[in-house]
PDB file of C-alpha atoms in Angstrom:
ATOM      1  CA  UNK L   1      51.789  65.160   9.884  1.00 41.00           C
ATOM      2  CA  UNK L   2      54.385  65.718   7.149  1.00 46.00           C
ATOM      3  CA  UNK L   3      54.968  63.553   4.128  1.00 48.00           C
ATOM      4  CA  UNK L   4      58.275  62.473   5.659  1.00 47.00           C
ATOM      5  CA  UNK L   5      56.491  61.158   8.751  1.00 50.00           C
ATOM      6  CA  UNK L   6      54.008  59.275   6.606  1.00 59.00           C
ATOM      7  CA  UNK L   7      56.481  57.751   4.150  1.00 60.00           C
ATOM      8  CA  UNK L   8      59.932  57.213   5.669  1.00 81.00           C
ATOM      9  CA  UNK L   9      59.640  54.313   8.086  1.00 87.00           C
ATOM     10  CA  UNK L  10      63.158  54.273   9.563  1.00 90.00           C
ATOM     11  CA  UNK L  11      65.203  54.830  12.703  1.00 93.00           C
ATOM     12  CA  UNK L  12      66.349  58.141  11.218  1.00 91.00           C
ATOM     13  CA  UNK L  13      62.853  59.605  11.076  1.00 93.00           C
ATOM     14  CA  UNK L  14      62.704  61.646  14.293  1.00 93.00           C
ATOM     15  CA  UNK L  15      59.178  62.895  13.583  1.00 92.00           C
ATOM     16  CA  UNK L  16      57.840  59.375  13.232  1.00 93.00           C
ATOM     17  CA  UNK L  17      59.684  58.262  16.360  1.00 94.00           C
ATOM     18  CA  UNK L  18      58.107  61.131  18.292  1.00 94.00           C
ATOM     19  CA  UNK L  19      54.687  60.154  16.923  1.00 93.00           C
ATOM     20  CA  UNK L  20      55.134  56.569  18.113  1.00 94.00           C
ATOM     21  CA  UNK L  21      56.472  57.647  21.505  1.00 94.00           C
ATOM     22  CA  UNK L  22      53.430  59.866  21.983  1.00 95.00           C
ATOM     23  CA  UNK L  23      51.274  56.830  21.226  1.00 95.00           C
ATOM     24  CA  UNK L  24      52.998  54.810  23.938  1.00 96.00           C
ATOM     25  CA  UNK L  25      55.493  52.861  21.843  1.00 96.00           C
ATOM     26  CA  UNK L  26      59.271  52.775  21.905  1.00 96.00           C
ATOM     27  CA  UNK L  27      59.973  52.312  25.605  1.00 97.00           C
ATOM     28  CA  UNK L  28      63.347  50.898  26.637  1.00 97.00           C
ATOM     29  CA  UNK L  29      63.590  47.378  28.060  1.00 97.00           C
ATOM     30  CA  UNK L  30      67.328  47.575  28.747  1.00 97.00           C
ATOM     31  CA  UNK L  31      69.472  44.748  30.081  1.00 98.00           C
ATOM     32  CA  UNK L  32      68.378  42.243  32.652  1.00 98.00           C
ATOM     33  CA  UNK L  33      70.559  40.176  34.974  1.00 97.00           C
ATOM     34  CA  UNK L  34      72.112  37.754  32.475  1.00 98.00           C
ATOM     35  CA  UNK L  35      72.289  37.910  28.677  1.00 98.00           C
ATOM     36  CA  UNK L  36      72.683  35.277  25.979  1.00 98.00           C
ATOM     37  CA  UNK L  37      73.361  35.792  22.274  1.00 98.00           C
ATOM     38  CA  UNK L  38      70.938  34.204  19.808  1.00 98.00           C
ATOM     39  CA  UNK L  39      72.530  33.748  16.379  1.00 98.00           C
ATOM     40  CA  UNK L  40      69.611  33.355  13.997  1.00 98.00           C
ATOM     41  CA  UNK L  41      69.923  31.323  10.791  1.00 96.00           C
ATOM     42  CA  UNK L  42      73.475  32.143   9.761  1.00 97.00           C
ATOM     43  CA  UNK L  43      73.706  29.118   7.478  1.00 94.00           C
ATOM     44  CA  UNK L  44      74.385  28.745   3.771  1.00 90.00           C
ATOM     45  CA  UNK L  45      70.709  28.902   2.830  1.00 90.00           C
ATOM     46  CA  UNK L  46      70.715  32.556   3.885  1.00 89.00           C
ATOM     47  CA  UNK L  47      74.348  33.643   3.525  1.00 92.00           C
ATOM     48  CA  UNK L  48      75.173  32.376   0.035  1.00 90.00           C
ATOM     49  CA  UNK L  49      74.056  35.047  -2.462  1.00 88.00           C
ATOM     50  CA  UNK L  50      73.360  32.449  -5.144  1.00 89.00           C
ATOM     51  CA  UNK L  51      70.940  30.517  -2.903  1.00 86.00           C
ATOM     52  CA  UNK L  52      67.199  31.011  -3.417  1.00 84.00           C
ATOM     53  CA  UNK L  53      66.823  33.192  -0.309  1.00 87.00           C
ATOM     54  CA  UNK L  54      70.487  34.066   0.065  1.00 88.00           C
ATOM     55  CA  UNK L  55      72.079  37.504   0.161  1.00 91.00           C
ATOM     56  CA  UNK L  56      75.455  39.092   0.790  1.00 94.00           C
ATOM     57  CA  UNK L  57      75.804  39.123   4.575  1.00 96.00           C
ATOM     58  CA  UNK L  58      79.568  39.508   4.817  1.00 96.00           C
ATOM     59  CA  UNK L  59      79.308  42.800   6.675  1.00 97.00           C
ATOM     60  CA  UNK L  60      76.714  41.373   9.052  1.00 98.00           C
ATOM     61  CA  UNK L  61      78.889  38.315   9.619  1.00 98.00           C
ATOM     62  CA  UNK L  62      81.836  40.501  10.613  1.00 98.00           C
ATOM     63  CA  UNK L  63      79.687  42.378  13.142  1.00 98.00           C
ATOM     64  CA  UNK L  64      78.276  39.132  14.557  1.00 98.00           C
ATOM     65  CA  UNK L  65      81.838  37.912  15.083  1.00 98.00           C
ATOM     66  CA  UNK L  66      82.553  41.041  17.120  1.00 98.00           C
ATOM     67  CA  UNK L  67      79.500  40.359  19.291  1.00 98.00           C
ATOM     68  CA  UNK L  68      80.490  36.712  19.711  1.00 98.00           C
ATOM     69  CA  UNK L  69      84.044  37.594  20.693  1.00 98.00           C
ATOM     70  CA  UNK L  70      82.726  39.859  23.434  1.00 98.00           C
ATOM     71  CA  UNK L  71      80.086  37.389  24.630  1.00 98.00           C
ATOM     72  CA  UNK L  72      82.519  34.487  24.747  1.00 98.00           C
ATOM     73  CA  UNK L  73      85.088  36.555  26.640  1.00 98.00           C
ATOM     74  CA  UNK L  74      82.367  37.300  29.206  1.00 97.00           C
ATOM     75  CA  UNK L  75      81.366  33.611  29.266  1.00 97.00           C
ATOM     76  CA  UNK L  76      77.841  34.506  28.184  1.00 98.00           C
ATOM     77  CA  UNK L  77      75.737  31.743  26.600  1.00 98.00           C
ATOM     78  CA  UNK L  78      75.665  31.616  22.806  1.00 98.00           C
ATOM     79  CA  UNK L  79      72.884  29.764  20.990  1.00 98.00           C
ATOM     80  CA  UNK L  80      72.618  29.189  17.251  1.00 98.00           C
ATOM     81  CA  UNK L  81      69.554  28.371  15.173  1.00 97.00           C
ATOM     82  CA  UNK L  82      68.898  27.007  11.717  1.00 96.00           C
ATOM     83  CA  UNK L  83      65.887  25.728   9.801  1.00 91.00           C
ATOM     84  CA  UNK L  84      65.804  22.265   8.264  1.00 86.00           C
ATOM     85  CA  UNK L  85      63.208  19.690   7.334  1.00 84.00           C
ATOM     86  CA  UNK L  86      63.091  16.005   6.478  1.00 85.00           C
ATOM     87  CA  UNK L  87      63.597  15.281   2.740  1.00 86.00           C
ATOM     88  CA  UNK L  88      60.067  13.858   2.712  1.00 85.00           C
ATOM     89  CA  UNK L  89      58.715  17.200   4.031  1.00 84.00           C
ATOM     90  CA  UNK L  90      56.609  15.195   6.483  1.00 85.00           C
ATOM     91  CA  UNK L  91      57.484  17.735   9.187  1.00 86.00           C
ATOM     92  CA  UNK L  92      56.508  20.911   7.327  1.00 84.00           C
ATOM     93  CA  UNK L  93      52.949  21.887   6.565  1.00 86.00           C
ATOM     94  CA  UNK L  94      51.530  22.152   3.091  1.00 87.00           C
ATOM     95  CA  UNK L  95      50.536  25.756   3.809  1.00 91.00           C
ATOM     96  CA  UNK L  96      54.123  26.654   4.699  1.00 86.00           C
ATOM     97  CA  UNK L  97      55.405  25.085   1.496  1.00 87.00           C
ATOM     98  CA  UNK L  98      52.805  26.949  -0.542  1.00 86.00           C
ATOM     99  CA  UNK L  99      53.501  30.310   1.070  1.00 88.00           C
ATOM    100  CA  UNK L 100      57.287  29.947   1.268  1.00 85.00           C
ATOM    101  CA  UNK L 101      58.478  27.470  -1.381  1.00 82.00           C
ATOM    102  CA  UNK L 102      62.070  28.084  -0.274  1.00 84.00           C
ATOM    103  CA  UNK L 103      61.289  25.730   2.640  1.00 81.00           C
ATOM    104  CA  UNK L 104      61.860  22.903   0.181  1.00 80.00           C
ATOM    105  CA  UNK L 105      65.516  23.968  -0.035  1.00 79.00           C
ATOM    106  CA  UNK L 106      66.031  23.584   3.729  1.00 82.00           C
ATOM    107  CA  UNK L 107      66.901  19.909   3.958  1.00 81.00           C
ATOM    108  CA  UNK L 108      68.158  18.393   7.192  1.00 88.00           C
ATOM    109  CA  UNK L 109      71.758  17.225   6.890  1.00 83.00           C
ATOM    110  CA  UNK L 110      72.613  19.364   3.876  1.00 83.00           C
ATOM    111  CA  UNK L 111      75.588  21.705   4.114  1.00 81.00           C
ATOM    112  CA  UNK L 112      73.293  24.642   3.349  1.00 82.00           C
ATOM    113  CA  UNK L 113      71.555  24.117   6.705  1.00 87.00           C
ATOM    114  CA  UNK L 114      74.799  24.202   8.694  1.00 91.00           C
ATOM    115  CA  UNK L 115      76.075  27.261  10.558  1.00 95.00           C
ATOM    116  CA  UNK L 116      78.755  29.005   8.513  1.00 95.00           C
ATOM    117  CA  UNK L 117      82.298  28.179   9.696  1.00 96.00           C
ATOM    118  CA  UNK L 118      83.274  31.844  10.009  1.00 97.00           C
ATOM    119  CA  UNK L 119      81.292  32.038  13.261  1.00 98.00           C
ATOM    120  CA  UNK L 120      83.302  29.192  14.789  1.00 97.00           C
ATOM    121  CA  UNK L 121      80.464  27.609  16.732  1.00 97.00           C
ATOM    122  CA  UNK L 122      81.842  25.852  19.789  1.00 97.00           C
ATOM    123  CA  UNK L 123      80.853  22.389  21.058  1.00 95.00           C
ATOM    124  CA  UNK L 124      79.115  23.859  24.121  1.00 96.00           C
ATOM    125  CA  UNK L 125      77.075  26.359  22.088  1.00 98.00           C
ATOM    126  CA  UNK L 126      73.621  24.928  21.455  1.00 97.00           C
ATOM    127  CA  UNK L 127      72.241  24.549  17.937  1.00 97.00           C
ATOM    128  CA  UNK L 128      68.455  24.685  17.788  1.00 96.00           C
ATOM    129  CA  UNK L 129      66.591  23.570  14.689  1.00 95.00           C
ATOM    130  CA  UNK L 130      63.449  25.652  14.432  1.00 94.00           C
ATOM    131  CA  UNK L 131      60.444  24.881  12.228  1.00 92.00           C
ATOM    132  CA  UNK L 132      59.112  28.437  12.072  1.00 92.00           C
ATOM    133  CA  UNK L 133      60.469  31.993  11.908  1.00 94.00           C
ATOM    134  CA  UNK L 134      60.658  32.539  15.653  1.00 97.00           C
ATOM    135  CA  UNK L 135      63.475  30.778  17.494  1.00 98.00           C
ATOM    136  CA  UNK L 136      61.000  30.242  20.340  1.00 98.00           C
ATOM    137  CA  UNK L 137      58.194  28.646  18.317  1.00 95.00           C
ATOM    138  CA  UNK L 138      57.965  24.873  18.867  1.00 94.00           C
ATOM    139  CA  UNK L 139      61.551  24.637  20.142  1.00 97.00           C
ATOM    140  CA  UNK L 140      63.188  24.076  23.530  1.00 97.00           C
ATOM    141  CA  UNK L 141      64.845  27.510  23.536  1.00 98.00           C
ATOM    142  CA  UNK L 142      62.960  28.755  26.605  1.00 98.00           C
ATOM    143  CA  UNK L 143      64.094  25.718  28.592  1.00 98.00           C
ATOM    144  CA  UNK L 144      67.714  26.246  27.513  1.00 98.00           C
ATOM    145  CA  UNK L 145      67.607  29.912  28.533  1.00 98.00           C
ATOM    146  CA  UNK L 146      65.846  29.328  31.851  1.00 98.00           C
ATOM    147  CA  UNK L 147      68.255  26.531  32.723  1.00 97.00           C
ATOM    148  CA  UNK L 148      71.142  28.992  32.425  1.00 97.00           C
ATOM    149  CA  UNK L 149      69.409  31.798  34.286  1.00 98.00           C
ATOM    150  CA  UNK L 150      69.109  33.989  31.194  1.00 98.00           C
ATOM    151  CA  UNK L 151      66.562  36.806  31.156  1.00 98.00           C
ATOM    152  CA  UNK L 152      68.010  38.858  28.266  1.00 98.00           C
ATOM    153  CA  UNK L 153      68.579  37.901  24.638  1.00 98.00           C
ATOM    154  CA  UNK L 154      70.786  39.690  22.115  1.00 99.00           C
ATOM    155  CA  UNK L 155      69.396  38.746  18.712  1.00 99.00           C
ATOM    156  CA  UNK L 156      71.741  38.742  15.705  1.00 98.00           C
ATOM    157  CA  UNK L 157      71.613  37.153  12.257  1.00 98.00           C
ATOM    158  CA  UNK L 158      68.948  37.156   9.548  1.00 97.00           C
ATOM    159  CA  UNK L 159      66.533  38.031   8.193  1.00 96.00           C
ATOM    160  CA  UNK L 160      65.517  41.292   9.840  1.00 97.00           C
ATOM    161  CA  UNK L 161      62.017  41.282   8.358  1.00 96.00           C
ATOM    162  CA  UNK L 162      61.380  37.617   9.130  1.00 96.00           C
ATOM    163  CA  UNK L 163      63.124  35.518  11.729  1.00 97.00           C
ATOM    164  CA  UNK L 164      64.751  38.408  13.617  1.00 98.00           C
ATOM    165  CA  UNK L 165      61.477  40.285  13.976  1.00 98.00           C
ATOM    166  CA  UNK L 166      59.542  37.137  14.857  1.00 98.00           C
ATOM    167  CA  UNK L 167      62.093  36.076  17.469  1.00 98.00           C
ATOM    168  CA  UNK L 168      62.066  39.553  19.025  1.00 98.00           C
ATOM    169  CA  UNK L 169      58.273  39.489  19.187  1.00 98.00           C
ATOM    170  CA  UNK L 170      58.294  36.097  20.899  1.00 98.00           C
ATOM    171  CA  UNK L 171      60.961  37.264  23.329  1.00 98.00           C
ATOM    172  CA  UNK L 172      58.908  40.194  24.608  1.00 97.00           C
ATOM    173  CA  UNK L 173      55.763  38.056  24.697  1.00 97.00           C
ATOM    174  CA  UNK L 174      57.593  35.596  26.963  1.00 98.00           C
ATOM    175  CA  UNK L 175      58.986  38.288  29.241  1.00 98.00           C
ATOM    176  CA  UNK L 176      62.609  38.360  28.068  1.00 98.00           C
ATOM    177  CA  UNK L 177      64.570  41.578  27.671  1.00 98.00           C
ATOM    178  CA  UNK L 178      65.490  41.676  23.972  1.00 98.00           C
ATOM    179  CA  UNK L 179      68.138  43.744  22.192  1.00 98.00           C
ATOM    180  CA  UNK L 180      68.940  43.819  18.474  1.00 98.00           C
ATOM    181  CA  UNK L 181      72.342  45.249  17.423  1.00 98.00           C
ATOM    182  CA  UNK L 182      71.503  47.050  14.191  1.00 98.00           C
ATOM    183  CA  UNK L 183      74.782  46.283  12.384  1.00 98.00           C
ATOM    184  CA  UNK L 184      74.604  42.566  13.253  1.00 98.00           C
ATOM    185  CA  UNK L 185      71.311  41.797  11.484  1.00 98.00           C
ATOM    186  CA  UNK L 186      70.609  41.768   7.775  1.00 97.00           C
ATOM    187  CA  UNK L 187      67.986  41.230   5.101  1.00 96.00           C
ATOM    188  CA  UNK L 188      67.892  40.632   1.366  1.00 94.00           C
ATOM    189  CA  UNK L 189      65.839  43.815   1.043  1.00 94.00           C
ATOM    190  CA  UNK L 190      67.371  47.080   2.250  1.00 94.00           C
ATOM    191  CA  UNK L 191      63.976  48.754   2.614  1.00 94.00           C
ATOM    192  CA  UNK L 192      62.511  45.813   4.542  1.00 95.00           C
ATOM    193  CA  UNK L 193      65.573  45.845   6.796  1.00 96.00           C
ATOM    194  CA  UNK L 194      65.195  49.536   7.663  1.00 96.00           C
ATOM    195  CA  UNK L 195      61.419  49.438   8.126  1.00 95.00           C
ATOM    196  CA  UNK L 196      61.500  46.353  10.317  1.00 96.00           C
ATOM    197  CA  UNK L 197      64.303  47.689  12.489  1.00 97.00           C
ATOM    198  CA  UNK L 198      62.000  50.624  13.193  1.00 97.00           C
ATOM    199  CA  UNK L 199      59.089  48.359  14.109  1.00 97.00           C
ATOM    200  CA  UNK L 200      61.282  46.108  16.241  1.00 98.00           C
ATOM    201  CA  UNK L 201      62.589  49.123  18.136  1.00 98.00           C
ATOM    202  CA  UNK L 202      59.104  50.511  18.733  1.00 97.00           C
ATOM    203  CA  UNK L 203      57.317  47.273  19.617  1.00 97.00           C
ATOM    204  CA  UNK L 204      59.554  44.370  20.609  1.00 98.00           C
ATOM    205  CA  UNK L 205      63.212  45.034  21.412  1.00 98.00           C
ATOM    206  CA  UNK L 206      65.744  47.789  21.918  1.00 98.00           C
ATOM    207  CA  UNK L 207      67.663  48.373  18.684  1.00 98.00           C
ATOM    208  CA  UNK L 208      71.187  49.329  19.762  1.00 98.00           C
ATOM    209  CA  UNK L 209      74.682  49.567  18.303  1.00 98.00           C
ATOM    210  CA  UNK L 210      77.129  46.676  18.269  1.00 98.00           C
ATOM    211  CA  UNK L 211      79.553  48.817  20.254  1.00 98.00           C
ATOM    212  CA  UNK L 212      76.938  49.161  23.012  1.00 98.00           C
ATOM    213  CA  UNK L 213      76.583  45.381  23.203  1.00 98.00           C
ATOM    214  CA  UNK L 214      80.338  44.878  23.297  1.00 98.00           C
ATOM    215  CA  UNK L 215      80.655  47.459  26.073  1.00 98.00           C
ATOM    216  CA  UNK L 216      78.017  45.670  28.119  1.00 98.00           C
ATOM    217  CA  UNK L 217      79.763  42.311  27.855  1.00 98.00           C
ATOM    218  CA  UNK L 218      83.117  43.941  28.586  1.00 96.00           C
ATOM    219  CA  UNK L 219      81.754  45.108  31.945  1.00 92.00           C
ATOM    220  CA  UNK L 220      81.144  41.469  32.814  1.00 77.00           C
ATOM    221  CA  UNK L 221      84.390  40.068  31.432  1.00 67.00           C
TER     222      UNK L 221
END
């Protein structure tokens, strides 16, 4: 095994990909019968660079808009998430506050917890408030998806190393096809973004290009 294989944990490392494939990782789940787009945590808390956990996601936002345009044209379900807690913090555990103090900035009703206007959320597009990283954990997301006959989720938003990865892991655990368009997810850490895209692609979801997602929805327009 070369140093490159050992050190560079990215989608560009062909040697490492081959190593994982030989170990039985990295299969393709592909598309199922009906897809929905999950827009994860694109609210001010994450998208404003000056916020405690914020970063510059303008490029990611532009790519998410492209995905949304295609999904909406195909009349595919679109579901947004955010994280928010009561000002008393009665609904968030002490352990969570100790491990991730930024939880104390996620206050229900504050503008920072609202989906950014650039994504033009529509009245019929659900907004799910999630208490943990995964959009599936302790939420009604499964019920919303099953009700609409969805078996495939396209996961966009932030952060790649946290809520995107966790949502992708839950999706495969629950039997959903999951796809992550690489240009439509982002992270405050470039290295964490690249490394976690690799892990997501090998373990939980197919990492694909935004153009591939748009092409798929165009076939159903």
